[in-house]
């Protein structure tokens, strides 16, 4: 009996018009966000149960939070390192890596720090990690230049071992009745003695910190310069892919406007049409609603 054919992941007419443009594109820019990794099992920042809601990540992903309570911030990052190490890249990560191998003038800008694009074999010369990586660590002392990449030790120090049930130590219920209010300097989570936190092997003095860009910190200058040089080369960008991101965090989100100013056509892939802010969007050429892990491989076939 004929199997009931599943409804197409992407409406045929939209797919054809996109693929027609893709085949002729000579310079493509992609901006990736947490929605790309959602299907791999990593909660997005603001999705249900995502980090923002439970951790108030905007409070934790800051230099102030780290200076005030490095043990708490390290628990947040150690938990995310643990989660990211336990999941796999999905078909969309692989499809983007494949496109990068196929198209000479293609550049992926990822806001994600989860390490899944590198693990999918994305050519690193065509992948810019705008916000760093959970698996980079560096010395937090301004005078020390110690940096380490691909640190996959989990937990990075024994004191950061997760509770037996691997529950996230900093979610709202884990804090039941405990104040987690950094701004008002209230009680901390269970104490981790400073001496048990990761320290810099070079200067011996400083605490190591996650090699990510916190709110209020500048994105790596060299990365931004590389991107600007690439954008200024000819031919101009003619296609911009905005995948699984609410495009609310700047300056990363600004690249969408830059591509549009170059005359690029814009394809947005997002689970929630309402979530992509009007600014910089709303007049995209294609909006593909649904799971990036399903849609992106279809589009890039
Ligand atoms: C800077 C690393 C200046 C850390 C991150 C007001 C006050 C304070 C600051 C600001 C302000 N206004 C603007 C700013 C600047 C600030 C900013 O933009 N804030 C926002 C919140 C307004 N930006 C900064 O601070 C930047 N630095 O400006 O420095 C400066 C300059 C010179 C010198 C000194 C200083 C630094 C920003 C980098 C912050 N670090 N990450 C960490 O991860 O812990 S940002 C972090 O959040 C992520 O990296 C990501 O970029 C962002 C979350 O965004 P998304 O990835 O889009 O995730 P989100 O959950 O929001 O959305 C998921 C989307 O996927 C949704 O649309 C959803 O519908 C969709 N989706 C879900 N499931 C699926 C799906 N789509 C498809 N398929 C699915 N299955």
Coordinates of C-alpha atoms and ligand atoms in Angstrom, one line a residue:
X1 CA 0.0 0.0 0.0
X2 CA 1.3 3.4 -0.8
X3 CA 2.8 4.9 2.3
X4 CA 1.1 8.1 3.3
X5 CA 3.7 10.6 2.1
X6 CA 4.6 13.0 4.9
X7 CA 3.7 16.6 4.2
X8 CA 6.7 18.4 2.6
X9 CA 9.0 20.0 5.2
X10 CA 9.2 23.0 2.9
X11 CA 6.4 24.2 0.6
X12 CA 7.5 23.2 -2.9
X13 CA 7.2 26.7 -4.5
X14 CA 9.2 28.3 -1.7
X15 CA 11.8 25.6 -1.9
X16 CA 12.2 25.9 -5.7
X17 CA 12.5 29.7 -5.6
X18 CA 15.1 29.5 -2.8
X19 CA 17.1 26.8 -4.4
X20 CA 17.1 28.6 -7.7
X21 CA 18.6 31.6 -6.0
X22 CA 21.0 29.5 -4.0
X23 CA 22.4 27.8 -7.1
X24 CA 23.2 31.2 -8.6
X25 CA 24.5 32.8 -5.4
X26 CA 28.2 33.8 -5.4
X27 CA 28.6 35.1 -1.9
X28 CA 26.5 33.7 1.0
X29 CA 26.5 34.7 4.7
X30 CA 24.9 32.6 7.4
X31 CA 24.0 33.8 11.0
X32 CA 23.4 30.9 13.4
X33 CA 21.7 30.9 16.8
X34 CA 20.6 28.6 19.6
X35 CA 17.6 27.4 17.6
X36 CA 20.0 25.5 15.3
X37 CA 21.1 23.3 18.2
X38 CA 17.7 22.9 19.8
X39 CA 17.0 19.6 18.0
X40 CA 20.4 18.3 19.3
X41 CA 18.9 18.6 22.7
X42 CA 20.3 21.9 23.9
X43 CA 17.7 24.3 25.2
X44 CA 17.7 27.7 23.6
X45 CA 18.2 30.8 25.6
X46 CA 14.6 32.0 25.8
X47 CA 12.7 28.9 24.8
X48 CA 10.5 27.1 27.4
X49 CA 12.9 25.9 30.1
X50 CA 15.7 27.6 28.2
X51 CA 18.6 29.2 29.9
X52 CA 17.4 32.7 30.1
X53 CA 14.3 31.8 31.9
X54 CA 15.8 29.4 34.5
X55 CA 19.2 31.0 34.9
X56 CA 18.5 34.6 33.9
X57 CA 21.6 34.1 31.7
X58 CA 21.8 37.9 31.1
X59 CA 22.7 38.1 34.8
X60 CA 25.1 35.2 34.7
X61 CA 26.8 35.8 31.4
X62 CA 28.5 39.0 32.5
X63 CA 32.0 40.0 33.9
X64 CA 30.2 41.4 37.0
X65 CA 28.6 38.1 37.8
X66 CA 31.9 36.3 37.5
X67 CA 33.7 38.8 39.7
X68 CA 31.0 38.7 42.3
X69 CA 30.5 34.9 42.3
X70 CA 32.9 32.9 40.2
X71 CA 31.7 29.7 41.7
X72 CA 28.1 30.2 40.6
X73 CA 29.1 31.4 37.1
X74 CA 31.4 28.4 36.8
X75 CA 28.5 26.1 37.8
X76 CA 26.4 27.6 35.0
X77 CA 29.1 27.1 32.4
X78 CA 30.2 23.7 33.7
X79 CA 26.6 22.5 33.4
X80 CA 26.4 23.8 29.8
X81 CA 29.8 22.2 28.9
X82 CA 28.4 18.9 30.3
X83 CA 25.2 19.2 28.3
X84 CA 26.9 20.1 25.1
X85 CA 29.4 17.2 25.4
X86 CA 26.5 14.8 25.7
X87 CA 24.7 15.8 22.5
X88 CA 25.5 15.4 18.8
X89 CA 25.5 17.9 16.0
X90 CA 22.3 17.5 13.9
X91 CA 21.7 17.3 10.2
X92 CA 21.6 21.0 9.8
X93 CA 25.1 21.4 11.3
X94 CA 26.4 18.9 8.8
X95 CA 24.4 20.5 5.9
X96 CA 26.0 23.8 6.6
X97 CA 29.5 22.2 6.8
X98 CA 28.8 20.6 3.4
X99 CA 27.7 23.9 1.9
X100 CA 30.9 25.5 3.2
X101 CA 32.9 22.9 1.4
X102 CA 30.9 23.3 -1.8
X103 CA 30.7 27.1 -2.0
X104 CA 34.0 29.0 -2.1
X105 CA 32.5 32.3 -1.0
X106 CA 30.4 31.2 2.0
X107 CA 30.9 32.3 5.6
X108 CA 29.1 31.1 8.7
X109 CA 28.8 33.5 11.7
X110 CA 27.8 31.5 14.7
X111 CA 26.5 33.0 18.0
X112 CA 26.5 29.5 19.5
X113 CA 29.2 28.6 22.0
X114 CA 28.2 24.9 22.1
X115 CA 30.9 23.6 19.8
X116 CA 28.5 21.7 17.6
X117 CA 29.4 23.3 14.3
X118 CA 33.2 22.6 14.7
X119 CA 32.2 19.0 15.8
X120 CA 30.2 18.7 12.5
X121 CA 33.4 19.3 10.6
X122 CA 32.5 22.8 9.5
X123 CA 35.6 24.1 7.7
X124 CA 37.1 26.4 10.3
X125 CA 38.3 29.0 7.8
X126 CA 34.6 29.5 7.0
X127 CA 33.3 29.5 10.6
X128 CA 33.5 32.6 12.8
X129 CA 32.5 31.9 16.5
X130 CA 31.3 35.4 17.4
X131 CA 30.8 34.7 21.0
X132 CA 33.6 32.2 21.6
X133 CA 33.2 28.7 22.9
X134 CA 32.3 26.8 26.0
X135 CA 35.5 24.8 25.4
X136 CA 37.9 27.7 25.3
X137 CA 39.2 28.9 28.7
X138 CA 41.4 31.8 29.5
X139 CA 43.0 33.6 32.4
X140 CA 40.7 36.2 34.0
X141 CA 43.7 38.4 35.0
X142 CA 44.0 41.3 32.5
X143 CA 47.8 41.1 32.6
X144 CA 47.9 37.4 31.7
X145 CA 47.4 36.2 28.1
X146 CA 46.9 32.5 28.9
X147 CA 44.3 30.9 26.6
X148 CA 43.4 27.3 26.0
X149 CA 41.2 25.9 23.2
X150 CA 39.5 22.5 23.0
X151 CA 39.4 21.9 26.8
X152 CA 36.8 19.1 27.0
X153 CA 37.6 18.1 30.6
X154 CA 34.2 17.5 32.3
X155 CA 34.0 18.6 35.0
X156 CA 36.9 21.0 34.5
X157 CA 37.7 20.7 38.2
X158 CA 36.3 18.1 40.7
X159 CA 34.5 20.8 42.7
X160 CA 32.3 21.4 39.7
X161 CA 31.0 17.8 39.6
X162 CA 27.3 18.0 38.9
X163 CA 24.8 16.8 41.5
X164 CA 24.2 13.0 41.1
X165 CA 21.0 13.5 39.2
X166 CA 22.9 15.9 36.9
X167 CA 20.2 18.4 37.6
X168 CA 21.2 21.9 36.7
X169 CA 22.4 23.4 40.0
X170 CA 21.3 26.9 39.2
X171 CA 17.7 26.4 37.9
X172 CA 14.9 28.2 39.7
X173 CA 13.7 25.1 41.5
X174 CA 17.3 24.1 42.5
X175 CA 17.4 27.5 44.2
X176 CA 14.1 26.8 45.9
X177 CA 13.8 29.3 48.6
X178 CA 17.4 30.4 48.0
X179 CA 17.9 33.9 46.7
X180 CA 19.9 34.0 43.5
X181 CA 20.0 37.7 43.1
X182 CA 23.4 38.8 42.1
X183 CA 22.4 42.4 41.8
X184 CA 21.4 42.5 45.5
X185 CA 24.4 40.4 46.6
X186 CA 22.2 37.9 48.3
X187 CA 23.1 34.5 49.4
X188 CA 25.2 32.4 46.9
X189 CA 24.5 28.9 45.8
X190 CA 26.3 26.1 47.6
X191 CA 29.7 27.5 48.2
X192 CA 32.7 26.4 46.1
X193 CA 35.9 27.6 47.7
X194 CA 38.0 29.8 45.5
X195 CA 40.9 27.5 45.8
X196 CA 38.8 24.7 44.2
X197 CA 37.9 26.7 41.1
X198 CA 40.1 26.4 38.0
X199 CA 43.3 28.5 38.2
X200 CA 45.6 29.8 35.5
X201 CA 48.6 27.4 35.0
X202 CA 50.7 30.2 33.7
X203 CA 50.4 33.1 36.1
X204 CA 49.3 30.9 38.9
X205 CA 47.3 33.8 40.3
X206 CA 44.3 34.3 38.2
X207 CA 41.1 32.3 38.0
X208 CA 40.4 30.6 34.6
X209 CA 37.2 31.8 33.0
X210 CA 35.1 30.5 30.1
X211 CA 36.4 31.7 26.7
X212 CA 33.0 33.2 25.8
X213 CA 32.0 36.8 25.1
X214 CA 29.9 38.1 28.0
X215 CA 27.3 40.8 27.8
X216 CA 29.1 44.1 27.9
X217 CA 32.3 42.6 26.5
X218 CA 33.5 43.4 23.0
X219 CA 33.5 40.6 20.4
X220 CA 37.0 39.5 19.4
X221 CA 38.4 42.4 17.3
X222 CA 40.3 40.1 14.9
X223 CA 37.2 38.1 14.2
X224 CA 35.2 41.2 13.4
X225 CA 38.0 42.6 11.2
X226 CA 38.1 39.2 9.2
X227 CA 34.3 39.4 8.7
X228 CA 34.4 43.0 7.6
X229 CA 37.1 42.3 5.1
X230 CA 35.2 39.3 3.8
X231 CA 32.0 41.4 3.4
X232 CA 33.9 44.1 1.5
X233 CA 35.2 41.7 -1.1
X234 CA 33.4 41.4 -4.4
X235 CA 31.1 40.1 -5.5
X236 CA 28.7 41.4 -2.9
X237 CA 26.7 39.2 -0.6
X238 CA 23.6 38.0 -2.5
X239 CA 22.1 35.6 0.0
X240 CA 21.9 35.8 3.9
X241 CA 20.7 32.8 5.9
X242 CA 19.3 33.6 9.4
X243 CA 19.0 30.3 11.2
X244 CA 17.5 29.7 14.6
X245 CA 18.2 33.1 16.0
X246 CA 16.0 35.8 17.5
X247 CA 18.5 38.3 16.1
X248 CA 18.2 40.4 19.2
X249 CA 21.9 40.4 20.3
X250 CA 24.2 42.9 18.8
X251 CA 26.6 43.4 17.1
X252 CA 25.9 39.8 15.8
X253 CA 22.4 40.7 14.7
X254 CA 23.8 43.7 12.8
X255 CA 25.3 41.5 10.1
X256 CA 21.7 40.9 8.8
X257 CA 21.3 44.6 8.1
X258 CA 24.8 44.7 6.6
X259 CA 23.9 41.9 4.2
X260 CA 20.6 43.6 3.3
X261 CA 22.5 46.8 2.6
X262 CA 24.6 44.8 0.2
X263 CA 21.4 43.9 -1.7
X264 CA 21.4 40.3 -0.4
X265 CA 18.1 38.4 -0.3
X266 CA 17.3 37.0 3.2
X267 CA 16.0 33.6 4.2
X268 CA 14.9 33.2 7.8
X269 CA 14.6 29.7 9.3
X270 CA 12.8 29.8 12.6
X271 CA 10.4 27.8 14.7
X272 CA 8.4 30.8 15.6
X273 CA 7.5 33.5 13.1
X274 CA 6.6 35.8 16.0
X275 CA 10.0 35.5 17.6
X276 CA 12.2 37.2 15.0
X277 CA 12.1 40.9 15.8
X278 CA 10.7 43.3 13.2
X279 CA 14.0 45.2 13.2
X280 CA 16.1 43.8 10.4
X281 CA 13.5 41.3 9.5
X282 CA 9.8 41.2 8.5
X283 CA 10.7 41.9 4.9
X284 CA 12.8 38.8 4.4
X285 CA 12.5 37.1 1.0
X286 CA 11.8 33.7 2.4
X287 CA 10.5 32.6 5.9
X288 CA 10.7 28.9 6.5
X289 CA 8.8 28.1 9.7
X290 CA 9.8 25.0 11.6
X291 CA 12.8 23.0 13.0
X292 CA 16.1 24.1 11.5
X293 CA 17.4 20.5 11.8
X294 CA 14.7 19.4 9.4
X295 CA 14.5 22.5 7.1
X296 CA 18.1 23.4 6.5
X297 CA 19.2 20.0 5.0
X298 CA 16.2 20.3 2.7
X299 CA 17.1 23.8 1.6
X300 CA 20.8 23.1 1.0
X301 CA 20.3 19.8 -0.8
Ligands
LIG1 C1 28.8 44.6 23.3 C2 28.0 34.0 25.0 C3 30.0 46.6 23.7 C4 27.8 33.8 26.4 C5 26.3 35.6 24.3 C6 21.3 47.1 27.0 C7 22.0 46.8 28.1 C8 23.2 46.1 28.1 C9 23.7 45.7 26.9 C10 23.0 46.0 25.7 C11 21.8 46.7 25.8 N1 21.4 46.9 24.5 C12 22.3 46.3 23.6 C13 23.3 45.8 24.4 C14 24.5 45.1 23.9 C15 24.3 43.6 24.1 C16 23.0 43.1 23.5 O1 22.8 43.0 22.3 N2 22.0 42.8 24.4 C17 20.8 42.3 24.0 C18 20.2 41.3 25.1 C19 19.8 43.5 23.8 N3 25.4 43.0 23.4 C20 26.6 42.9 24.1 O2 26.7 43.1 25.2 C21 27.7 42.4 23.2 N4 28.9 43.2 23.5 O3 27.9 45.2 22.9 O4 30.0 45.1 23.7 C22 31.4 46.9 23.8 C23 32.1 47.4 22.6 C24 33.4 47.7 22.8 C25 34.1 47.6 24.0 C26 33.4 47.0 25.1 C27 32.1 46.7 25.0 C28 28.1 41.0 23.6 C29 27.0 40.1 23.2 C30 27.4 38.6 23.4 C31 26.7 38.0 24.6 N5 27.1 36.6 24.7 N6 26.7 34.3 24.3 C32 26.9 32.6 26.7 O5 26.4 32.0 25.8 O6 26.8 32.3 27.9 S1 24.8 36.0 23.6 C33 23.9 34.6 23.7 O7 22.5 35.0 23.6 C34 24.0 33.6 22.5 O8 25.3 33.5 22.1 C35 23.1 34.3 21.5 O9 23.8 35.2 20.7 C36 22.1 35.0 22.3 C37 20.8 34.2 22.3 O10 20.3 34.5 21.1 P1 19.8 33.3 20.1 O11 21.0 32.4 19.8 O12 19.0 33.9 19.1 O13 18.9 32.4 21.1 P2 17.5 32.7 21.5 O14 17.0 31.7 22.5 O15 17.4 34.1 21.8 O16 16.6 32.4 20.2 C38 16.5 31.1 19.7 C39 15.7 31.3 18.4 O17 15.6 30.0 17.8 C40 14.3 31.8 18.6 O18 14.0 32.8 17.6 C41 13.5 30.6 18.5 O19 12.2 30.9 17.9 C42 14.2 29.8 17.5 N7 14.1 28.3 17.6 C43 13.9 27.6 18.7 N8 13.9 26.3 18.4 C44 14.2 26.2 17.0 C45 14.3 27.5 16.5 N9 14.5 27.8 15.2 C46 14.6 26.7 14.4 N10 14.5 25.5 14.8 C47 14.3 25.2 16.1 N11 14.2 23.9 16.5

